[in-house]
PDB file of C-alpha atoms in Angstrom:
ATOM      1  CA  SER A 139     -33.084   5.125 -23.419  1.00 69.00           C
ATOM      2  CA  ALA A 140     -29.732   3.479 -22.596  1.00 77.00           C
ATOM      3  CA  VAL A 141     -26.780   3.059 -24.559  1.00 85.00           C
ATOM      4  CA  ILE A 142     -24.766   0.004 -23.636  1.00 91.00           C
ATOM      5  CA  SER A 143     -21.449  -0.664 -24.733  1.00 93.00           C
ATOM      6  CA  GLN A 144     -19.685  -4.327 -24.058  1.00 95.00           C
ATOM      7  CA  LYS A 145     -16.074  -5.295 -24.381  1.00 95.00           C
ATOM      8  CA  PRO A 146     -14.909  -7.543 -25.781  1.00 96.00           C
ATOM      9  CA  SER A 147     -17.638  -8.367 -28.580  1.00 93.00           C
ATOM     10  CA  ARG A 148     -15.991 -11.563 -29.313  1.00 94.00           C
ATOM     11  CA  ASP A 149     -13.379 -13.952 -27.859  1.00 96.00           C
ATOM     12  CA  ILE A 150     -11.771 -17.169 -28.284  1.00 97.00           C
ATOM     13  CA  CYS A 151     -10.451 -18.513 -25.099  1.00 96.00           C
ATOM     14  CA  GLN A 152      -8.309 -21.245 -23.669  1.00 97.00           C
ATOM     15  CA  ARG A 153      -9.472 -23.823 -21.311  1.00 97.00           C
ATOM     16  CA  GLY A 154      -8.873 -23.038 -17.720  1.00 97.00           C
ATOM     17  CA  THR A 155      -8.401 -19.409 -18.244  1.00 97.00           C
ATOM     18  CA  SER A 156     -10.611 -16.683 -17.109  1.00 97.00           C
ATOM     19  CA  LEU A 157     -12.036 -13.277 -19.198  1.00 97.00           C
ATOM     20  CA  THR A 158     -13.433 -10.250 -17.826  1.00 98.00           C
ATOM     21  CA  ILE A 159     -16.225  -8.553 -19.599  1.00 98.00           C
ATOM     22  CA  GLN A 160     -16.949  -5.116 -19.331  1.00 98.00           C
ATOM     23  CA  CYS A 161     -20.334  -3.070 -19.542  1.00 96.00           C
ATOM     24  CA  GLN A 162     -20.288   0.666 -19.898  1.00 96.00           C
ATOM     25  CA  VAL A 163     -23.665   2.418 -19.641  1.00 93.00           C
ATOM     26  CA  ASP A 164     -24.338   6.045 -21.016  1.00 91.00           C
ATOM     27  CA  SER A 165     -26.024   7.083 -18.007  1.00 88.00           C
ATOM     28  CA  GLN A 166     -26.161   6.423 -14.324  1.00 88.00           C
ATOM     29  CA  VAL A 167     -28.170   3.479 -13.157  1.00 86.00           C
ATOM     30  CA  THR A 168     -29.056   1.614 -10.021  1.00 84.00           C
ATOM     31  CA  MET A 169     -28.930  -1.840 -11.217  1.00 85.00           C
ATOM     32  CA  MET A 170     -27.038  -3.676 -13.699  1.00 91.00           C
ATOM     33  CA  PHE A 171     -27.557  -7.420 -14.932  1.00 93.00           C
ATOM     34  CA  TRP A 172     -25.839 -10.043 -16.352  1.00 96.00           C
ATOM     35  CA  TYR A 173     -27.282 -12.809 -18.737  1.00 95.00           C
ATOM     36  CA  ARG A 174     -25.857 -15.625 -20.350  1.00 95.00           C
ATOM     37  CA  GLN A 175     -27.412 -17.011 -23.368  1.00 92.00           C
ATOM     38  CA  GLN A 176     -26.111 -20.613 -24.372  1.00 91.00           C
ATOM     39  CA  PRO A 177     -26.184 -21.646 -28.270  1.00 86.00           C
ATOM     40  CA  GLY A 178     -29.825 -21.871 -29.494  1.00 83.00           C
ATOM     41  CA  GLN A 179     -31.188 -20.893 -25.931  1.00 86.00           C
ATOM     42  CA  SER A 180     -32.799 -18.232 -24.465  1.00 87.00           C
ATOM     43  CA  LEU A 181     -31.355 -16.168 -21.765  1.00 90.00           C
ATOM     44  CA  THR A 182     -30.662 -17.016 -18.359  1.00 92.00           C
ATOM     45  CA  LEU A 183     -29.907 -14.149 -15.697  1.00 92.00           C
ATOM     46  CA  ILE A 184     -26.680 -14.695 -13.789  1.00 95.00           C
ATOM     47  CA  ALA A 185     -26.624 -11.897 -11.196  1.00 94.00           C
ATOM     48  CA  THR A 186     -27.792  -8.583 -10.286  1.00 92.00           C
ATOM     49  CA  ALA A 187     -25.313  -5.976  -9.933  1.00 92.00           C
ATOM     50  CA  ASN A 188     -26.014  -2.977  -7.431  1.00 86.00           C
ATOM     51  CA  GLN A 189     -23.586  -0.175  -7.078  1.00 82.00           C
ATOM     52  CA  GLY A 190     -21.785  -0.360  -3.640  1.00 80.00           C
ATOM     53  CA  SER A 191     -22.626  -4.115  -2.551  1.00 81.00           C
ATOM     54  CA  GLU A 192     -22.053  -7.478  -3.499  1.00 86.00           C
ATOM     55  CA  ALA A 193     -23.952  -8.731  -6.565  1.00 92.00           C
ATOM     56  CA  THR A 194     -26.738 -10.949  -6.117  1.00 92.00           C
ATOM     57  CA  TYR A 195     -26.640 -14.370  -7.947  1.00 95.00           C
ATOM     58  CA  GLU A 196     -29.055 -16.403  -9.222  1.00 92.00           C
ATOM     59  CA  SER A 197     -29.389 -20.267  -8.509  1.00 92.00           C
ATOM     60  CA  GLY A 198     -27.070 -22.152 -10.523  1.00 94.00           C
ATOM     61  CA  PHE A 199     -24.294 -19.336 -10.514  1.00 96.00           C
ATOM     62  CA  VAL A 200     -21.863 -18.823  -8.096  1.00 96.00           C
ATOM     63  CA  ILE A 201     -19.596 -15.639  -7.390  1.00 96.00           C
ATOM     64  CA  ASP A 202     -16.085 -18.077  -7.713  1.00 97.00           C
ATOM     65  CA  LYS A 203     -17.201 -18.604 -10.962  1.00 97.00           C
ATOM     66  CA  PHE A 204     -18.689 -15.192 -12.071  1.00 97.00           C
ATOM     67  CA  PRO A 205     -17.340 -12.646 -10.095  1.00 97.00           C
ATOM     68  CA  ILE A 206     -18.661  -9.145 -10.769  1.00 96.00           C
ATOM     69  CA  SER A 207     -17.510  -5.794  -9.769  1.00 94.00           C
ATOM     70  CA  ARG A 208     -19.752  -2.817  -9.980  1.00 93.00           C
ATOM     71  CA  PRO A 209     -17.324  -0.028  -8.970  1.00 92.00           C
ATOM     72  CA  ASN A 210     -19.677   3.183  -9.945  1.00 91.00           C
ATOM     73  CA  LEU A 211     -23.189   4.021 -11.570  1.00 90.00           C
ATOM     74  CA  THR A 212     -22.530   3.556 -15.156  1.00 92.00           C
ATOM     75  CA  PHE A 213     -19.947   0.600 -15.094  1.00 94.00           C
ATOM     76  CA  SER A 214     -19.802  -3.165 -14.408  1.00 95.00           C
ATOM     77  CA  THR A 215     -17.371  -5.879 -14.891  1.00 96.00           C
ATOM     78  CA  LEU A 216     -18.354  -9.877 -15.206  1.00 97.00           C
ATOM     79  CA  THR A 217     -15.593 -12.418 -14.977  1.00 98.00           C
ATOM     80  CA  VAL A 218     -16.049 -15.768 -15.989  1.00 98.00           C
ATOM     81  CA  SER A 219     -13.231 -18.014 -14.333  1.00 98.00           C
ATOM     82  CA  ASN A 220     -11.410 -21.367 -15.053  1.00 97.00           C
ATOM     83  CA  MET A 221     -13.746 -21.414 -18.365  1.00 97.00           C
ATOM     84  CA  SER A 222     -14.744 -24.858 -20.081  1.00 97.00           C
ATOM     85  CA  PRO A 223     -16.376 -25.438 -23.354  1.00 96.00           C
ATOM     86  CA  GLU A 224     -19.591 -25.394 -21.545  1.00 95.00           C
ATOM     87  CA  ASP A 225     -19.074 -21.697 -20.694  1.00 97.00           C
ATOM     88  CA  SER A 226     -19.361 -20.911 -24.416  1.00 96.00           C
ATOM     89  CA  SER A 227     -21.921 -18.627 -24.714  1.00 95.00           C
ATOM     90  CA  ILE A 228     -23.556 -14.952 -25.189  1.00 94.00           C
ATOM     91  CA  TYR A 229     -22.669 -12.644 -22.113  1.00 96.00           C
ATOM     92  CA  LEU A 230     -25.238  -9.700 -22.204  1.00 94.00           C
ATOM     93  CA  CYS A 231     -25.131  -6.915 -19.596  1.00 94.00           C
ATOM     94  CA  SER A 232     -28.850  -5.287 -19.473  1.00 92.00           C
ATOM     95  CA  VAL A 233     -29.879  -1.872 -17.374  1.00 89.00           C
ATOM     96  CA  GLU A 234     -33.472  -0.599 -16.680  1.00 80.00           C
ATOM     97  CA  GLY A 235     -33.974   2.675 -18.492  1.00 72.00           C
ATOM     98  CA  TRP A 236     -36.461   5.179 -19.284  1.00 65.00           C
ATOM     99  CA  GLY A 237     -37.368   6.104 -22.522  1.00 60.00           C
ATOM    100  CA  GLU A 238     -39.792   8.979 -23.805  1.00 58.00           C
ATOM    101  CA  VAL A 239     -41.822   6.857 -26.003  1.00 56.00           C
ATOM    102  CA  THR A 240     -40.937   3.473 -24.591  1.00 56.00           C
ATOM    103  CA  GLY A 241     -41.449   4.531 -20.722  1.00 62.00           C
ATOM    104  CA  ASN A 242     -39.676   1.778 -18.529  1.00 70.00           C
ATOM    105  CA  THR A 243     -37.734  -1.029 -20.615  1.00 78.00           C
ATOM    106  CA  ILE A 244     -34.988  -3.413 -20.076  1.00 82.00           C
ATOM    107  CA  TYR A 245     -32.126  -2.567 -22.534  1.00 86.00           C
ATOM    108  CA  PHE A 246     -29.261  -4.765 -23.607  1.00 89.00           C
ATOM    109  CA  GLY A 247     -25.999  -4.644 -24.760  1.00 89.00           C
ATOM    110  CA  GLU A 248     -24.940  -6.060 -28.100  1.00 89.00           C
ATOM    111  CA  GLY A 249     -23.436  -9.169 -26.094  1.00 92.00           C
ATOM    112  CA  SER A 250     -20.012 -10.656 -25.724  1.00 95.00           C
ATOM    113  CA  TRP A 251     -19.691 -13.759 -27.747  1.00 93.00           C
ATOM    114  CA  LEU A 252     -17.125 -16.058 -26.072  1.00 95.00           C
ATOM    115  CA  THR A 253     -15.999 -19.507 -27.414  1.00 96.00           C
ATOM    116  CA  VAL A 254     -14.197 -21.455 -25.167  1.00 97.00           C
ATOM    117  CA  VAL A 255     -11.661 -24.279 -26.832  1.00 96.00           C
TER     118      VAL A 255
ATOM    119  CA  GLY B 263     -43.961 -18.552 -10.329  1.00 80.00           C
ATOM    120  CA  ASN B 264     -43.383 -16.401 -13.600  1.00 86.00           C
ATOM    121  CA  SER B 265     -43.242 -18.198 -17.069  1.00 91.00           C
ATOM    122  CA  VAL B 266     -43.397 -17.202 -20.746  1.00 94.00           C
ATOM    123  CA  THR B 267     -44.320 -19.664 -23.445  1.00 95.00           C
ATOM    124  CA  GLN B 268     -43.443 -19.272 -27.233  1.00 94.00           C
ATOM    125  CA  MET B 269     -44.344 -21.228 -30.055  1.00 88.00           C
ATOM    126  CA  GLU B 270     -41.610 -23.615 -31.122  1.00 84.00           C
ATOM    127  CA  GLY B 271     -39.689 -22.522 -34.432  1.00 85.00           C
ATOM    128  CA  PRO B 272     -38.211 -22.134 -36.809  1.00 94.00           C
ATOM    129  CA  VAL B 273     -40.862 -20.451 -38.554  1.00 96.00           C
ATOM    130  CA  THR B 274     -40.224 -20.483 -42.336  1.00 97.00           C
ATOM    131  CA  LEU B 275     -42.270 -17.538 -44.588  1.00 97.00           C
ATOM    132  CA  SER B 276     -42.113 -16.252 -48.025  1.00 97.00           C
ATOM    133  CA  GLU B 277     -41.528 -12.533 -48.271  1.00 97.00           C
ATOM    134  CA  GLU B 278     -44.699 -10.863 -47.828  1.00 96.00           C
ATOM    135  CA  ALA B 279     -46.379 -13.371 -46.090  1.00 97.00           C
ATOM    136  CA  PHE B 280     -48.440 -12.717 -42.821  1.00 97.00           C
ATOM    137  CA  LEU B 281     -46.736 -13.449 -39.293  1.00 97.00           C
ATOM    138  CA  THR B 282     -47.746 -14.412 -36.104  1.00 97.00           C
ATOM    139  CA  ILE B 283     -45.763 -15.683 -33.366  1.00 97.00           C
ATOM    140  CA  ASN B 284     -47.844 -16.974 -30.443  1.00 97.00           C
ATOM    141  CA  CYS B 285     -46.754 -15.927 -26.785  1.00 97.00           C
ATOM    142  CA  THR B 286     -48.748 -16.729 -23.716  1.00 97.00           C
ATOM    143  CA  TYR B 287     -47.624 -16.078 -19.969  1.00 96.00           C
ATOM    144  CA  THR B 288     -48.241 -16.816 -16.270  1.00 94.00           C
ATOM    145  CA  ALA B 289     -47.400 -14.174 -13.765  1.00 90.00           C
ATOM    146  CA  THR B 290     -48.342 -13.646 -10.316  1.00 83.00           C
ATOM    147  CA  GLY B 291     -48.751  -9.656 -10.584  1.00 80.00           C
ATOM    148  CA  TYR B 292     -49.548  -7.431 -13.662  1.00 82.00           C
ATOM    149  CA  PRO B 293     -46.435  -7.778 -16.043  1.00 89.00           C
ATOM    150  CA  SER B 294     -45.151  -5.610 -18.401  1.00 90.00           C
ATOM    151  CA  LEU B 295     -44.789  -7.444 -21.544  1.00 93.00           C
ATOM    152  CA  PHE B 296     -41.874  -7.010 -24.326  1.00 94.00           C
ATOM    153  CA  TRP B 297     -41.062  -8.501 -27.665  1.00 96.00           C
ATOM    154  CA  TYR B 298     -37.022  -8.398 -28.060  1.00 94.00           C
ATOM    155  CA  VAL B 299     -35.484  -9.323 -31.658  1.00 95.00           C
ATOM    156  CA  GLN B 300     -32.090 -10.885 -32.200  1.00 92.00           C
ATOM    157  CA  TYR B 301     -30.635 -10.512 -35.404  1.00 92.00           C
ATOM    158  CA  PRO B 302     -28.102 -12.944 -36.426  1.00 87.00           C
ATOM    159  CA  GLY B 303     -24.627 -12.303 -34.756  1.00 82.00           C
ATOM    160  CA  GLU B 304     -26.163  -9.476 -32.789  1.00 84.00           C
ATOM    161  CA  GLY B 305     -27.557  -8.642 -29.125  1.00 84.00           C
ATOM    162  CA  LEU B 306     -30.908  -8.043 -28.334  1.00 88.00           C
ATOM    163  CA  GLN B 307     -32.659  -5.053 -29.322  1.00 89.00           C
ATOM    164  CA  LEU B 308     -36.145  -3.924 -27.869  1.00 90.00           C
ATOM    165  CA  LEU B 309     -39.095  -4.288 -30.558  1.00 94.00           C
ATOM    166  CA  LEU B 310     -41.943  -3.692 -28.647  1.00 94.00           C
ATOM    167  CA  LYS B 311     -43.839  -3.327 -25.522  1.00 92.00           C
ATOM    168  CA  ALA B 312     -47.157  -3.076 -23.642  1.00 92.00           C
ATOM    169  CA  THR B 313     -47.444  -2.294 -20.083  1.00 89.00           C
ATOM    170  CA  LYS B 314     -51.535  -2.807 -19.271  1.00 89.00           C
ATOM    171  CA  ALA B 315     -54.226  -4.907 -20.860  1.00 92.00           C
ATOM    172  CA  ASP B 316     -55.164  -4.074 -24.063  1.00 95.00           C
ATOM    173  CA  ASP B 317     -52.461  -1.567 -24.840  1.00 94.00           C
ATOM    174  CA  LYS B 318     -50.958  -2.493 -28.345  1.00 96.00           C
ATOM    175  CA  GLY B 319     -47.437  -2.064 -28.871  1.00 94.00           C
ATOM    176  CA  SER B 320     -46.228  -1.465 -32.213  1.00 95.00           C
ATOM    177  CA  ASN B 321     -42.758  -0.634 -34.469  1.00 94.00           C
ATOM    178  CA  LYS B 322     -41.380  -1.528 -37.444  1.00 94.00           C
ATOM    179  CA  GLY B 323     -44.766  -2.879 -38.755  1.00 96.00           C
ATOM    180  CA  PHE B 324     -44.753  -5.455 -35.852  1.00 97.00           C
ATOM    181  CA  GLU B 325     -47.703  -5.379 -33.558  1.00 98.00           C
ATOM    182  CA  ALA B 326     -48.833  -6.934 -30.288  1.00 98.00           C
ATOM    183  CA  THR B 327     -51.733  -6.240 -28.202  1.00 98.00           C
ATOM    184  CA  TYR B 328     -51.509  -7.337 -24.591  1.00 97.00           C
ATOM    185  CA  ARG B 329     -54.810  -9.478 -23.657  1.00 96.00           C
ATOM    186  CA  LYS B 330     -54.911 -10.255 -20.118  1.00 93.00           C
ATOM    187  CA  GLU B 331     -58.329 -12.554 -20.494  1.00 94.00           C
ATOM    188  CA  THR B 332     -56.249 -14.868 -22.521  1.00 95.00           C
ATOM    189  CA  THR B 333     -52.811 -14.118 -20.822  1.00 96.00           C
ATOM    190  CA  SER B 334     -51.193 -13.674 -24.641  1.00 97.00           C
ATOM    191  CA  PHE B 335     -48.866 -11.420 -26.340  1.00 98.00           C
ATOM    192  CA  HIS B 336     -48.816 -12.491 -29.876  1.00 98.00           C
ATOM    193  CA  LEU B 337     -46.356 -10.701 -32.214  1.00 98.00           C
ATOM    194  CA  GLU B 338     -47.834  -9.875 -36.137  1.00 98.00           C
ATOM    195  CA  LYS B 339     -46.741  -8.667 -38.973  1.00 98.00           C
ATOM    196  CA  GLY B 340     -48.747  -8.195 -42.276  1.00 96.00           C
ATOM    197  CA  SER B 341     -45.790  -8.595 -45.053  1.00 96.00           C
ATOM    198  CA  VAL B 342     -42.678  -9.999 -43.732  1.00 97.00           C
ATOM    199  CA  GLN B 343     -39.187  -9.328 -45.350  1.00 97.00           C
ATOM    200  CA  VAL B 344     -36.117 -11.096 -46.017  1.00 97.00           C
ATOM    201  CA  SER B 345     -34.510  -8.485 -43.275  1.00 96.00           C
ATOM    202  CA  ASP B 346     -37.118  -9.726 -40.574  1.00 97.00           C
ATOM    203  CA  SER B 347     -35.185 -12.950 -40.336  1.00 97.00           C
ATOM    204  CA  ALA B 348     -34.092 -13.529 -36.657  1.00 96.00           C
ATOM    205  CA  VAL B 349     -35.094 -14.875 -33.248  1.00 94.00           C
ATOM    206  CA  TYR B 350     -37.728 -13.011 -31.419  1.00 96.00           C
ATOM    207  CA  PHE B 351     -38.068 -13.437 -27.619  1.00 95.00           C
ATOM    208  CA  CYS B 352     -41.161 -12.989 -25.731  1.00 96.00           C
ATOM    209  CA  ALA B 353     -40.753 -11.686 -22.247  1.00 94.00           C
ATOM    210  CA  LEU B 354     -42.252 -10.448 -19.261  1.00 91.00           C
ATOM    211  CA  MET B 355     -41.253  -7.959 -16.236  1.00 87.00           C
ATOM    212  CA  LEU B 356     -43.550  -7.273 -12.939  1.00 78.00           C
ATOM    213  CA  THR B 357     -44.164  -3.803 -12.425  1.00 69.00           C
ATOM    214  CA  GLY B 358     -43.222  -1.931  -9.539  1.00 62.00           C
ATOM    215  CA  GLY B 359     -39.678  -1.617  -9.217  1.00 58.00           C
ATOM    216  CA  TYR B 360     -37.266  -3.889 -10.984  1.00 61.00           C
ATOM    217  CA  GLN B 361     -38.231  -7.178 -10.993  1.00 66.00           C
ATOM    218  CA  LYS B 362     -36.125 -10.255 -12.869  1.00 75.00           C
ATOM    219  CA  VAL B 363     -37.180 -10.258 -16.568  1.00 85.00           C
ATOM    220  CA  THR B 364     -38.716 -13.650 -17.749  1.00 89.00           C
ATOM    221  CA  PHE B 365     -37.793 -14.572 -21.388  1.00 92.00           C
ATOM    222  CA  GLY B 366     -39.662 -17.060 -23.715  1.00 93.00           C
ATOM    223  CA  THR B 367     -37.504 -19.667 -25.574  1.00 91.00           C
ATOM    224  CA  GLY B 368     -37.144 -17.646 -28.784  1.00 93.00           C
ATOM    225  CA  THR B 369     -38.387 -17.909 -32.119  1.00 95.00           C
ATOM    226  CA  LYS B 370     -36.407 -17.991 -34.926  1.00 95.00           C
ATOM    227  CA  LEU B 371     -37.941 -16.799 -38.200  1.00 97.00           C
ATOM    228  CA  GLN B 372     -36.677 -17.450 -41.545  1.00 97.00           C
ATOM    229  CA  VAL B 373     -38.150 -15.448 -44.245  1.00 97.00           C
ATOM    230  CA  ILE B 374     -37.141 -16.921 -47.967  1.00 96.00           C
ATOM    231  CA  PRO B 375     -37.499 -14.627 -51.048  1.00 94.00           C
TER     232      PRO B 375
END
């Protein structure tokens, strides 16, 4: 299995500011993924981050708004830029990992709960 | 494309009642199927999974069987507890290298004493 730590766990942010979320995994993984969960909604994939290359963004998400870094095989950051109240969401980091019992599985961090005021 | 459809919530049950949360899917290949649970104020946790037809995933008293003929993966539990109150997400991922995970909209379960 994979243990994923995210920071911050929660934050209240001012409109127009930017915040960087960190994701640390306890093992080396090829790809890391960032999701957004707006209040009361399901999860939407923002982008896929490969180590050593630019992130691949899903439709509706752009690098200027959500820049991502992936400096090594255990760490990634997502920045939410120029925040507005519509960015108030849970941001989740996820990885594909292997568990003896579960096999190939997708694991999630605890999420970073952002409120923009 | 791939999609997951879950029953609308919220679902409110009394403690010790039987739970079924319906999930059906469409996929262009042969997906692995998952149920994730999100407790209040927390992130997503894997509840159970199944990787091929007729597989049954089980964990913490919850079960779901991969039904290829009906493209379904319904979640069941024989006797729910207050501590099961959470949002449950059905999801699929195509096999053969990492593929994007497709989530259902989530079903909120509230169990009352």
